[in-house]
Structure formats: structure tokens, C-alpha cells
Amino acid sequence: MSTLVINCSPRANGNSDCITKYVRCDIDCEVIYLRDFEYSSCVGCDRCIKSGECVINDDANELMRRVKLADKVVFIAPVHFFGFGGHTKSFIDRAQALWNTRSGTRDKRIYLIAVGGQNFDDNFEPMVRTLRCFSMALGGKYCGGLFFKNVDKRGEIDTRENEEKVREFIKNTVNI
């Protein structure tokens, strides 16, 4: 089974990159850093309704192709105002083309590892809801997440305890 890891952080060498490093210890995977790709937001033209293909010709099409090929997708993301950052949300919104042709198999598994500076109990809930919809568009299912709240400064996630949490999560969910 193939696993695709999508690092959603716009910042290199931050907490999401550290988490990505931990994930790579335990699974054979392809890693994509969204910050390395250029794509625009969905423009709501509805030309994808019949074809299931977005007419905007940019990097999002290749990224979506890779997502469709993977059996499991792990999003690693910082929280921006209770949700995904703009560049990530634009990518997710481009799945509208897939929504129009989604299958009912729900065999693709989607996971989230997120980190945020706030200490609210519902800090990650909007991200989870977004991935539930994204998963349906792919004919998949959101299967769970690991969340680190009250972690904001660059490198703050980098502790032995957090590494163990990430690796345990991967071992018990993604790697089965």
C-alpha cells in the first residue's frame, strides 16, 4: 500500500517539518511539501462538473493525481485561525473536480497530524471537518488524527515525548 505525506506548512524547518521527519522514520512514503508548488484557488467555473478534471493547468493537477494514486494520505499541518493555511485550503478546494465524480468505495484512508499554538479543546475541529469532506471527494475516509495544541514556536515540537507520540500514531494507524 502506498502512503503519501503532505506537509502543509509554508515555513521550512518548523514544527511540521519536524513531525514529517518523525513520520518518515516508520513508513515508506512519498513526501510532498505544498510550499514547493504553485497553484491557484478554485474559481468556481463549474467546468469540472462533467469531466471531473479541473481546467486550471497548474501544479494542483499533478498533486491531485498523486493523492488519487495513494492508498493512504497523511496531512501534516499547522493551524491557522482554527483551520488550514490559505495555500493548503486552496489545494483542498481544488478537489471540487473530484467531488463531481467521486466513487463510493471509501477505501482511501486520510489522516491528520496537526500542531497549533492555541490551547482550545476544539482547535483542530475545522481541519478535521475539512478533511472529512476532502476524503469523500476522493472516495476515501478520514480515519483519525494526532493533535498537538499549545505548541507554537519553531522547534518546540522537537521533544522525545512528541517523537514517540508521532511514531506510535503512525505505527498504530497508518502503518496497519
C-alpha positions as a printed Julia matrix, in Angstrom:
176×3 Matrix{Float64}:
   0.0    0.0     0.0
   1.33   3.42   -0.9
   1.41   6.32    1.52
   1.6    9.98    0.58
   2.59  12.52    3.23
   1.55  16.11    2.53
   3.41  18.69    4.57
   1.19  21.77    4.58
   3.46  24.24    6.34
   4.55  27.35    4.46
   7.55  27.55    6.82
  10.62  25.39    6.28
  12.36  23.87    9.29
   9.41  24.4    11.59
   7.27  22.09   13.7
   5.54  20.44   10.72
   8.9   19.59    9.16
   9.99  18.04   12.45
   6.83  15.92   12.54
   7.44  14.91    8.92
  10.92  13.72    9.91
   9.4   11.55   12.66
   6.82  10.07   10.26
   9.5    9.14    7.73
  11.23   7.01   10.37
   8.47   4.42   10.36
   6.9    4.27    6.92
   7.96   4.06    3.33
   6.27   7.08    1.82
   6.38   9.87   -0.69
   6.56  13.32    0.91
   5.21  16.46   -0.73
   5.83  19.94    0.64
   2.97  22.1    -0.63
   5.16  25.19   -0.29
   7.21  23.88   -3.23
   4.25  24.03   -5.63
   2.41  26.85   -7.35
  -1.32  26.65   -7.93
  -4.32  28.88   -7.8
  -7.6   28.64   -5.96
 -10.74  27.12   -7.4
 -12.52  29.81   -9.43
 -15.95  28.16   -9.26
 -16.29  27.91  -13.05
 -18.09  24.51  -12.8
 -16.38  23.24  -15.96
 -15.27  20.2   -13.94
 -18.82  19.01  -13.33
 -18.91  16.66  -16.32
 -15.26  15.68  -16.66
 -14.11  15.57  -13.04
 -10.99  17.4   -14.23
 -10.02  20.93  -13.28
  -9.41  23.17  -16.29
  -6.79  25.26  -14.49
  -3.44  23.99  -15.69
  -1.04  24.26  -12.75
   0.7   22.15  -10.1
  -2.55  21.25   -8.32
  -3.42  18.8   -11.09
  -0.21  16.82  -10.57
  -0.63  16.94   -6.8
  -4.2   15.67   -7.06
  -3.01  12.85   -9.35
  -0.55  11.76   -6.66
  -3.26  11.91   -4.0
  -5.56   9.76   -6.14
  -2.82   7.14   -6.6
  -2.02   6.81   -2.89
  -3.81   4.32   -0.66
  -3.18   6.44    2.43
  -2.66  10.19    2.75
  -1.24  11.85    5.85
  -1.62  15.62    6.14
   0.86  17.33    8.46
  -0.23  20.88    9.11
  -0.01  23.89   11.35
  -3.27  25.52   12.48
  -4.0   28.96   11.05
  -7.02  30.57   12.73
  -8.62  27.17   13.51
  -8.06  25.81   10.01
  -5.63  25.05    7.25
  -3.47  27.87    5.91
  -4.52  29.56    2.68
  -2.18  27.67    0.35
  -3.35  24.32    1.75
  -7.01  25.29    1.67
  -6.64  26.33   -1.97
  -5.25  22.88   -2.76
  -8.06  21.14   -0.88
 -10.66  23.29   -2.63
  -9.34  22.12   -5.98
 -10.74  18.68   -5.1
 -14.1   20.08   -6.19
 -13.36  18.45   -9.54
 -13.09  15.08   -7.8
 -16.27  15.7    -5.82
 -18.22  15.66   -9.05
 -17.0   12.17   -9.99
 -16.43  10.62   -6.56
 -16.74   6.9    -6.09
 -18.46   5.16   -3.24
 -15.63   2.78   -2.38
 -14.23   4.77    0.56
 -11.07   2.64    0.57
  -8.57   5.53    0.66
  -7.56   6.41    4.22
  -6.85  10.03    5.22
  -5.08  11.11    8.43
  -4.1   14.41   10.01
  -1.25  15.35   12.3
  -1.67  18.98   13.29
   0.11  21.42   15.54
  -1.15  24.73   16.88
  -0.32  27.39   19.4
  -3.76  27.73   20.95
  -4.98  25.65   23.87
  -8.67  25.42   22.9
 -10.31  22.0    23.04
 -11.81  22.45   19.56
  -8.68  23.97   18.0
  -8.43  21.29   15.29
 -12.11  20.55   14.63
 -12.44  22.74   11.49
  -9.43  20.96    9.96
 -10.98  17.58   10.68
 -14.26  18.63    9.08
 -12.43  19.89    6.01
 -10.57  16.58    5.65
 -13.79  14.6     6.08
 -15.21  16.37    3.02
 -11.92  16.09    1.12
 -11.91  12.35    1.9
 -15.41  11.92    0.49
 -14.38  13.7    -2.72
 -11.58  11.16   -3.1
 -13.8    8.19   -2.39
 -11.97   7.8     0.9
 -12.49   8.11    4.6
 -10.98  10.31    7.28
  -9.52   7.8     9.75
  -8.15   9.91   12.58
  -5.6   12.36   13.75
  -2.96  13.32   16.24
  -3.07  16.84   17.6
  -0.53  18.98   19.42
  -2.01  22.09   20.98
  -0.15  24.82   22.82
   2.89  24.35   20.55
   3.79  27.41   18.52
   7.45  28.37   18.49
   9.73  26.94   15.8
  11.22  23.67   17.04
   9.02  23.49   20.13
   7.57  20.16   18.97
  11.02  18.56   18.92
  10.99  16.51   22.12
  11.49  12.82   22.69
   7.94  12.55   24.08
   6.39  14.12   20.97
   8.52  12.0    18.66
   7.24   8.9    20.46
   3.63  10.11   20.12
   4.01  10.62   16.38
   5.76   7.32   15.81
   3.19   5.45   17.92
   0.35   7.08   15.98
   1.92   6.06   12.66
   2.57   2.53   13.89
  -0.98   2.02   15.22
  -2.96   3.72   12.46
  -1.24   4.48    9.19
   1.15   1.54    9.19
  -1.52  -1.15    9.63
